[in-house]
Amino acid sequence: MATTLLTGAADGVIRMVTADGKPPPVTRTDVRVMHLRHPDGTLAAEYRIAGRSPGECNVGSLSSDPETLTCFAEGSVIYKSCWPDPRHGSADCLTSPWDQEIRIVRDPDPDLSGAEYIHVRTPWALELRDPRRPDAMLRCMSLGGATFVIDGQRANWACRSGEVEPVGYALGEPARHAGRPWTVSFWPSDDDEVRQATIATVWK
């Protein structure tokens, strides 16, 4: 049996690989809910503050967490997944679930107590086993807004393996399986064939 090791990456995410450098088999799908702060308001250990900016925030975001926000910061910067921090009248924003640098947006009018938060069912991001290369993983971010349809399914996530341009798209909704990993339809950018991909991680 191959030895399983932990390896770090430039993006700060720790991954498991076997002794030959390949990811281990996906035996289940890890469903993660983001928690940036502890109940006492302190940041979780894996996060650090990268900057602060004035701005304003509205309900709804790319995350399926029903209490997340979209925030508009100074300089026309848009953060589509932010968590309110009522203690400081601000919001903690991330550009992706594997980002460890928080951008704090100070909302001049942060009273959202009466707002109806929008629940998005589609997960924020997925990590897939590449169906074309079983030794490779893909990270897929929610597209949001208007996209396109392939094989009768909406393109909901753009998938990358480190490149700037997507190498493919995850379609529709994940198929949730009891006792085994979830799957999702995957369309490679350079191929017409839609394939089934195994989901290692779901970020809500």
PDB file of C-alpha atoms in Angstrom:
ATOM      1  CA  MET A   1       0.000   0.000   0.000  1.00  0.00           C
ATOM      2  CA  ALA A   2       1.346   3.457  -0.898  1.00  0.00           C
ATOM      3  CA  THR A   3       2.251   5.765   1.961  1.00  0.00           C
ATOM      4  CA  THR A   4       0.044   8.858   2.311  1.00  0.00           C
ATOM      5  CA  LEU A   5       1.813  12.168   2.896  1.00  0.00           C
ATOM      6  CA  LEU A   6       0.803  15.780   3.430  1.00  0.00           C
ATOM      7  CA  THR A   7       2.112  18.406   1.058  1.00  0.00           C
ATOM      8  CA  GLY A   8       1.807  22.195   1.064  1.00  0.00           C
ATOM      9  CA  ALA A   9       1.083  24.450  -1.900  1.00  0.00           C
ATOM     10  CA  ALA A  10       1.690  28.064  -2.844  1.00  0.00           C
ATOM     11  CA  ASP A  11      -1.991  28.790  -2.206  1.00  0.00           C
ATOM     12  CA  GLY A  12      -1.649  27.641   1.408  1.00  0.00           C
ATOM     13  CA  VAL A  13      -3.858  24.564   1.061  1.00  0.00           C
ATOM     14  CA  ILE A  14      -2.556  21.290   2.492  1.00  0.00           C
ATOM     15  CA  ARG A  15      -3.225  18.291   0.270  1.00  0.00           C
ATOM     16  CA  MET A  16      -2.790  14.557   0.712  1.00  0.00           C
ATOM     17  CA  VAL A  17      -0.639  12.725  -1.838  1.00  0.00           C
ATOM     18  CA  THR A  18       0.728   9.220  -2.027  1.00  0.00           C
ATOM     19  CA  ALA A  19       4.474   8.531  -1.980  1.00  0.00           C
ATOM     20  CA  ASP A  20       4.576   8.693  -5.783  1.00  0.00           C
ATOM     21  CA  GLY A  21       3.149  12.257  -5.711  1.00  0.00           C
ATOM     22  CA  LYS A  22      -0.370  11.335  -6.844  1.00  0.00           C
ATOM     23  CA  PRO A  23      -3.566  12.205  -4.951  1.00  0.00           C
ATOM     24  CA  PRO A  24      -5.088   9.252  -3.063  1.00  0.00           C
ATOM     25  CA  PRO A  25      -8.395   7.717  -4.177  1.00  0.00           C
ATOM     26  CA  VAL A  26     -11.479   9.786  -3.368  1.00  0.00           C
ATOM     27  CA  THR A  27     -13.529   7.611  -1.015  1.00  0.00           C
ATOM     28  CA  ARG A  28     -15.939  10.314   0.155  1.00  0.00           C
ATOM     29  CA  THR A  29     -16.844  13.931  -0.550  1.00  0.00           C
ATOM     30  CA  ASP A  30     -15.769  16.420   2.104  1.00  0.00           C
ATOM     31  CA  VAL A  31     -18.457  19.106   2.539  1.00  0.00           C
ATOM     32  CA  ARG A  32     -17.015  22.250   4.129  1.00  0.00           C
ATOM     33  CA  VAL A  33     -18.828  25.247   5.588  1.00  0.00           C
ATOM     34  CA  MET A  34     -16.692  28.372   5.925  1.00  0.00           C
ATOM     35  CA  HIS A  35     -16.035  29.716   9.439  1.00  0.00           C
ATOM     36  CA  LEU A  36     -13.691  32.700   9.353  1.00  0.00           C
ATOM     37  CA  ARG A  37     -14.072  33.721  12.997  1.00  0.00           C
ATOM     38  CA  HIS A  38     -14.489  32.032  16.348  1.00  0.00           C
ATOM     39  CA  PRO A  39     -17.601  32.768  18.454  1.00  0.00           C
ATOM     40  CA  ASP A  40     -15.641  35.417  20.361  1.00  0.00           C
ATOM     41  CA  GLY A  41     -14.944  37.306  17.128  1.00  0.00           C
ATOM     42  CA  THR A  42     -11.263  36.420  16.742  1.00  0.00           C
ATOM     43  CA  LEU A  43     -10.017  35.202  13.373  1.00  0.00           C
ATOM     44  CA  ALA A  44      -9.512  31.485  12.816  1.00  0.00           C
ATOM     45  CA  ALA A  45      -5.802  30.606  12.832  1.00  0.00           C
ATOM     46  CA  GLU A  46      -5.533  29.937   9.095  1.00  0.00           C
ATOM     47  CA  TYR A  47      -6.634  33.458   8.089  1.00  0.00           C
ATOM     48  CA  ARG A  48      -4.838  36.787   8.074  1.00  0.00           C
ATOM     49  CA  ILE A  49      -6.033  40.310   7.284  1.00  0.00           C
ATOM     50  CA  ALA A  50      -4.662  41.550   3.947  1.00  0.00           C
ATOM     51  CA  GLY A  51      -6.313  44.976   3.886  1.00  0.00           C
ATOM     52  CA  ARG A  52      -9.193  47.233   4.862  1.00  0.00           C
ATOM     53  CA  SER A  53     -11.355  49.479   2.734  1.00  0.00           C
ATOM     54  CA  PRO A  54     -14.572  51.503   3.054  1.00  0.00           C
ATOM     55  CA  GLY A  55     -17.511  50.337   0.972  1.00  0.00           C
ATOM     56  CA  GLU A  56     -21.025  48.972   1.124  1.00  0.00           C
ATOM     57  CA  CYS A  57     -22.543  45.495   1.252  1.00  0.00           C
ATOM     58  CA  ASN A  58     -25.742  43.897  -0.025  1.00  0.00           C
ATOM     59  CA  VAL A  59     -27.416  40.583   0.769  1.00  0.00           C
ATOM     60  CA  GLY A  60     -26.670  37.594  -1.435  1.00  0.00           C
ATOM     61  CA  SER A  61     -23.372  36.186  -2.697  1.00  0.00           C
ATOM     62  CA  LEU A  62     -21.771  33.286  -4.583  1.00  0.00           C
ATOM     63  CA  SER A  63     -21.604  31.254  -1.376  1.00  0.00           C
ATOM     64  CA  SER A  64     -24.554  29.033  -0.501  1.00  0.00           C
ATOM     65  CA  ASP A  65     -24.232  30.209   3.112  1.00  0.00           C
ATOM     66  CA  PRO A  66     -27.521  32.142   3.451  1.00  0.00           C
ATOM     67  CA  GLU A  67     -25.968  34.924   5.543  1.00  0.00           C
ATOM     68  CA  THR A  68     -23.142  35.923   3.223  1.00  0.00           C
ATOM     69  CA  LEU A  69     -22.927  39.255   1.399  1.00  0.00           C
ATOM     70  CA  THR A  70     -21.642  40.876  -1.770  1.00  0.00           C
ATOM     71  CA  CYS A  71     -19.514  43.922  -0.932  1.00  0.00           C
ATOM     72  CA  PHE A  72     -18.361  46.833  -3.073  1.00  0.00           C
ATOM     73  CA  ALA A  73     -15.068  48.273  -1.843  1.00  0.00           C
ATOM     74  CA  GLU A  74     -13.196  51.450  -2.641  1.00  0.00           C
ATOM     75  CA  GLY A  75     -11.644  51.437  -6.126  1.00  0.00           C
ATOM     76  CA  SER A  76     -14.597  49.620  -7.750  1.00  0.00           C
ATOM     77  CA  VAL A  77     -13.521  46.284  -6.247  1.00  0.00           C
ATOM     78  CA  ILE A  78     -16.296  43.686  -5.887  1.00  0.00           C
ATOM     79  CA  TYR A  79     -16.091  40.844  -3.377  1.00  0.00           C
ATOM     80  CA  LYS A  80     -18.823  38.271  -4.007  1.00  0.00           C
ATOM     81  CA  SER A  81     -18.422  36.210  -0.838  1.00  0.00           C
ATOM     82  CA  CYS A  82     -18.261  38.141   2.433  1.00  0.00           C
ATOM     83  CA  TRP A  83     -19.283  37.322   5.999  1.00  0.00           C
ATOM     84  CA  PRO A  84     -20.731  40.067   8.217  1.00  0.00           C
ATOM     85  CA  ASP A  85     -18.863  41.017  11.372  1.00  0.00           C
ATOM     86  CA  PRO A  86     -21.534  42.918  13.382  1.00  0.00           C
ATOM     87  CA  ARG A  87     -19.115  43.639  16.228  1.00  0.00           C
ATOM     88  CA  HIS A  88     -17.104  45.984  14.017  1.00  0.00           C
ATOM     89  CA  GLY A  89     -19.744  47.089  11.473  1.00  0.00           C
ATOM     90  CA  SER A  90     -17.782  45.430   8.683  1.00  0.00           C
ATOM     91  CA  ALA A  91     -17.561  42.317   6.542  1.00  0.00           C
ATOM     92  CA  ASP A  92     -14.799  39.730   6.010  1.00  0.00           C
ATOM     93  CA  CYS A  93     -14.324  38.969   2.304  1.00  0.00           C
ATOM     94  CA  LEU A  94     -12.554  36.147   0.475  1.00  0.00           C
ATOM     95  CA  THR A  95     -11.920  35.791  -3.255  1.00  0.00           C
ATOM     96  CA  SER A  96     -12.162  31.974  -3.057  1.00  0.00           C
ATOM     97  CA  PRO A  97     -12.653  29.334  -0.342  1.00  0.00           C
ATOM     98  CA  TRP A  98      -8.948  28.426  -0.458  1.00  0.00           C
ATOM     99  CA  ASP A  99      -7.893  32.075  -0.092  1.00  0.00           C
ATOM    100  CA  GLN A 100      -6.417  32.752   3.366  1.00  0.00           C
ATOM    101  CA  GLU A 101      -6.175  36.539   3.041  1.00  0.00           C
ATOM    102  CA  ILE A 102      -9.233  38.390   4.315  1.00  0.00           C
ATOM    103  CA  ARG A 103     -10.162  41.787   2.924  1.00  0.00           C
ATOM    104  CA  ILE A 104     -12.222  43.769   5.417  1.00  0.00           C
ATOM    105  CA  VAL A 105     -14.886  46.088   4.008  1.00  0.00           C
ATOM    106  CA  ARG A 106     -16.100  48.743   6.433  1.00  0.00           C
ATOM    107  CA  ASP A 107     -19.704  49.439   5.531  1.00  0.00           C
ATOM    108  CA  PRO A 108     -20.816  53.006   6.407  1.00  0.00           C
ATOM    109  CA  ASP A 109     -24.369  51.697   6.827  1.00  0.00           C
ATOM    110  CA  PRO A 110     -24.020  48.042   7.875  1.00  0.00           C
ATOM    111  CA  ASP A 111     -27.464  47.571   9.482  1.00  0.00           C
ATOM    112  CA  LEU A 112     -28.797  44.526   7.640  1.00  0.00           C
ATOM    113  CA  SER A 113     -30.824  43.200  10.558  1.00  0.00           C
ATOM    114  CA  GLY A 114     -34.110  43.396   8.671  1.00  0.00           C
ATOM    115  CA  ALA A 115     -32.809  42.072   5.366  1.00  0.00           C
ATOM    116  CA  GLU A 116     -33.963  38.824   3.820  1.00  0.00           C
ATOM    117  CA  TYR A 117     -30.857  36.853   2.955  1.00  0.00           C
ATOM    118  CA  ILE A 118     -30.814  35.006  -0.348  1.00  0.00           C
ATOM    119  CA  HIS A 119     -30.121  31.273  -0.135  1.00  0.00           C
ATOM    120  CA  VAL A 120     -28.141  29.938  -3.109  1.00  0.00           C
ATOM    121  CA  ARG A 121     -28.335  26.149  -3.378  1.00  0.00           C
ATOM    122  CA  THR A 122     -25.395  25.766  -5.736  1.00  0.00           C
ATOM    123  CA  PRO A 123     -22.099  25.265  -3.833  1.00  0.00           C
ATOM    124  CA  TRP A 124     -19.543  28.062  -3.971  1.00  0.00           C
ATOM    125  CA  ALA A 125     -16.699  25.839  -5.192  1.00  0.00           C
ATOM    126  CA  LEU A 126     -15.742  22.246  -5.944  1.00  0.00           C
ATOM    127  CA  GLU A 127     -12.529  20.255  -6.065  1.00  0.00           C
ATOM    128  CA  LEU A 128     -12.732  17.457  -8.651  1.00  0.00           C
ATOM    129  CA  ARG A 129     -10.665  14.511  -9.743  1.00  0.00           C
ATOM    130  CA  ASP A 130      -9.941  15.311 -13.406  1.00  0.00           C
ATOM    131  CA  PRO A 131     -11.772  12.555 -15.365  1.00  0.00           C
ATOM    132  CA  ARG A 132      -9.191  12.837 -18.190  1.00  0.00           C
ATOM    133  CA  ARG A 133      -6.163  12.650 -15.864  1.00  0.00           C
ATOM    134  CA  PRO A 134      -6.869  10.573 -12.734  1.00  0.00           C
ATOM    135  CA  ASP A 135      -3.638  11.837 -11.134  1.00  0.00           C
ATOM    136  CA  ALA A 136      -4.762  15.494 -11.304  1.00  0.00           C
ATOM    137  CA  MET A 137      -7.233  17.628  -9.355  1.00  0.00           C
ATOM    138  CA  LEU A 138      -9.271  20.584 -10.601  1.00  0.00           C
ATOM    139  CA  ARG A 139     -10.585  23.549  -8.627  1.00  0.00           C
ATOM    140  CA  CYS A 140     -13.901  24.913  -9.813  1.00  0.00           C
ATOM    141  CA  MET A 141     -15.325  28.307  -8.812  1.00  0.00           C
ATOM    142  CA  SER A 142     -18.982  29.297  -9.110  1.00  0.00           C
ATOM    143  CA  LEU A 143     -19.622  31.437 -12.171  1.00  0.00           C
ATOM    144  CA  GLY A 144     -22.783  33.187 -10.941  1.00  0.00           C
ATOM    145  CA  GLY A 145     -24.925  35.330 -13.223  1.00  0.00           C
ATOM    146  CA  ALA A 146     -25.576  34.409 -16.848  1.00  0.00           C
ATOM    147  CA  THR A 147     -23.527  31.515 -18.250  1.00  0.00           C
ATOM    148  CA  PHE A 148     -24.323  28.928 -20.953  1.00  0.00           C
ATOM    149  CA  VAL A 149     -25.856  25.467 -21.341  1.00  0.00           C
ATOM    150  CA  ILE A 150     -24.062  22.275 -22.410  1.00  0.00           C
ATOM    151  CA  ASP A 151     -25.896  19.003 -22.964  1.00  0.00           C
ATOM    152  CA  GLY A 152     -29.000  20.499 -21.339  1.00  0.00           C
ATOM    153  CA  GLN A 153     -27.139  21.524 -18.175  1.00  0.00           C
ATOM    154  CA  ARG A 154     -26.106  24.994 -17.017  1.00  0.00           C
ATOM    155  CA  ALA A 155     -22.383  25.678 -16.637  1.00  0.00           C
ATOM    156  CA  ASN A 156     -22.189  26.529 -12.929  1.00  0.00           C
ATOM    157  CA  TRP A 157     -18.420  26.356 -12.216  1.00  0.00           C
ATOM    158  CA  ALA A 158     -15.264  27.227 -14.134  1.00  0.00           C
ATOM    159  CA  CYS A 159     -12.529  24.641 -13.437  1.00  0.00           C
ATOM    160  CA  ARG A 160      -8.776  25.276 -13.397  1.00  0.00           C
ATOM    161  CA  SER A 161      -5.662  23.278 -12.630  1.00  0.00           C
ATOM    162  CA  GLY A 162      -3.453  26.303 -11.976  1.00  0.00           C
ATOM    163  CA  GLU A 163      -3.830  27.948 -15.368  1.00  0.00           C
ATOM    164  CA  VAL A 164      -5.404  31.370 -15.837  1.00  0.00           C
ATOM    165  CA  GLU A 165      -7.946  30.097 -18.365  1.00  0.00           C
ATOM    166  CA  PRO A 166     -10.461  27.389 -17.383  1.00  0.00           C
ATOM    167  CA  VAL A 167      -9.702  23.884 -18.623  1.00  0.00           C
ATOM    168  CA  GLY A 168     -13.371  22.971 -18.392  1.00  0.00           C
ATOM    169  CA  TYR A 169     -16.702  23.538 -16.694  1.00  0.00           C
ATOM    170  CA  ALA A 170     -18.740  21.629 -14.119  1.00  0.00           C
ATOM    171  CA  LEU A 171     -22.401  21.463 -15.105  1.00  0.00           C
ATOM    172  CA  GLY A 172     -25.771  21.291 -13.409  1.00  0.00           C
ATOM    173  CA  GLU A 173     -25.848  20.226  -9.767  1.00  0.00           C
ATOM    174  CA  PRO A 174     -23.757  17.650  -7.905  1.00  0.00           C
ATOM    175  CA  ALA A 175     -25.226  14.160  -7.737  1.00  0.00           C
ATOM    176  CA  ARG A 176     -25.263  13.293  -4.045  1.00  0.00           C
ATOM    177  CA  HIS A 177     -24.590   9.616  -3.357  1.00  0.00           C
ATOM    178  CA  ALA A 178     -25.000   7.839  -0.033  1.00  0.00           C
ATOM    179  CA  GLY A 179     -21.886   5.960   1.041  1.00  0.00           C
ATOM    180  CA  ARG A 180     -19.711   7.039  -1.879  1.00  0.00           C
ATOM    181  CA  PRO A 181     -18.321  10.261  -3.380  1.00  0.00           C
ATOM    182  CA  TRP A 182     -20.564  12.763  -5.093  1.00  0.00           C
ATOM    183  CA  THR A 183     -20.203  13.297  -8.829  1.00  0.00           C
ATOM    184  CA  VAL A 184     -20.839  16.116 -11.291  1.00  0.00           C
ATOM    185  CA  SER A 185     -20.929  16.472 -15.081  1.00  0.00           C
ATOM    186  CA  PHE A 186     -17.705  17.938 -16.482  1.00  0.00           C
ATOM    187  CA  TRP A 187     -17.180  19.429 -19.939  1.00  0.00           C
ATOM    188  CA  PRO A 188     -13.537  19.936 -21.010  1.00  0.00           C
ATOM    189  CA  SER A 189     -12.861  23.144 -22.925  1.00  0.00           C
ATOM    190  CA  ASP A 190     -10.975  21.243 -25.639  1.00  0.00           C
ATOM    191  CA  ASP A 191     -13.458  18.374 -26.090  1.00  0.00           C
ATOM    192  CA  ASP A 192     -17.144  17.873 -26.939  1.00  0.00           C
ATOM    193  CA  GLU A 193     -17.629  14.929 -24.575  1.00  0.00           C
ATOM    194  CA  VAL A 194     -19.339  15.499 -21.219  1.00  0.00           C
ATOM    195  CA  ARG A 195     -17.908  13.185 -18.566  1.00  0.00           C
ATOM    196  CA  GLN A 196     -18.665  12.346 -14.959  1.00  0.00           C
ATOM    197  CA  ALA A 197     -16.126  13.675 -12.442  1.00  0.00           C
ATOM    198  CA  THR A 198     -15.692  12.589  -8.820  1.00  0.00           C
ATOM    199  CA  ILE A 199     -15.997  15.423  -6.283  1.00  0.00           C
ATOM    200  CA  ALA A 200     -13.371  15.422  -3.523  1.00  0.00           C
ATOM    201  CA  THR A 201     -14.458  18.625  -1.765  1.00  0.00           C
ATOM    202  CA  VAL A 202     -17.507  20.902  -1.749  1.00  0.00           C
ATOM    203  CA  TRP A 203     -17.259  24.398  -0.298  1.00  0.00           C
ATOM    204  CA  LYS A 204     -20.599  25.886   0.694  1.00  0.00           C
TER     205      LYS A 204
END
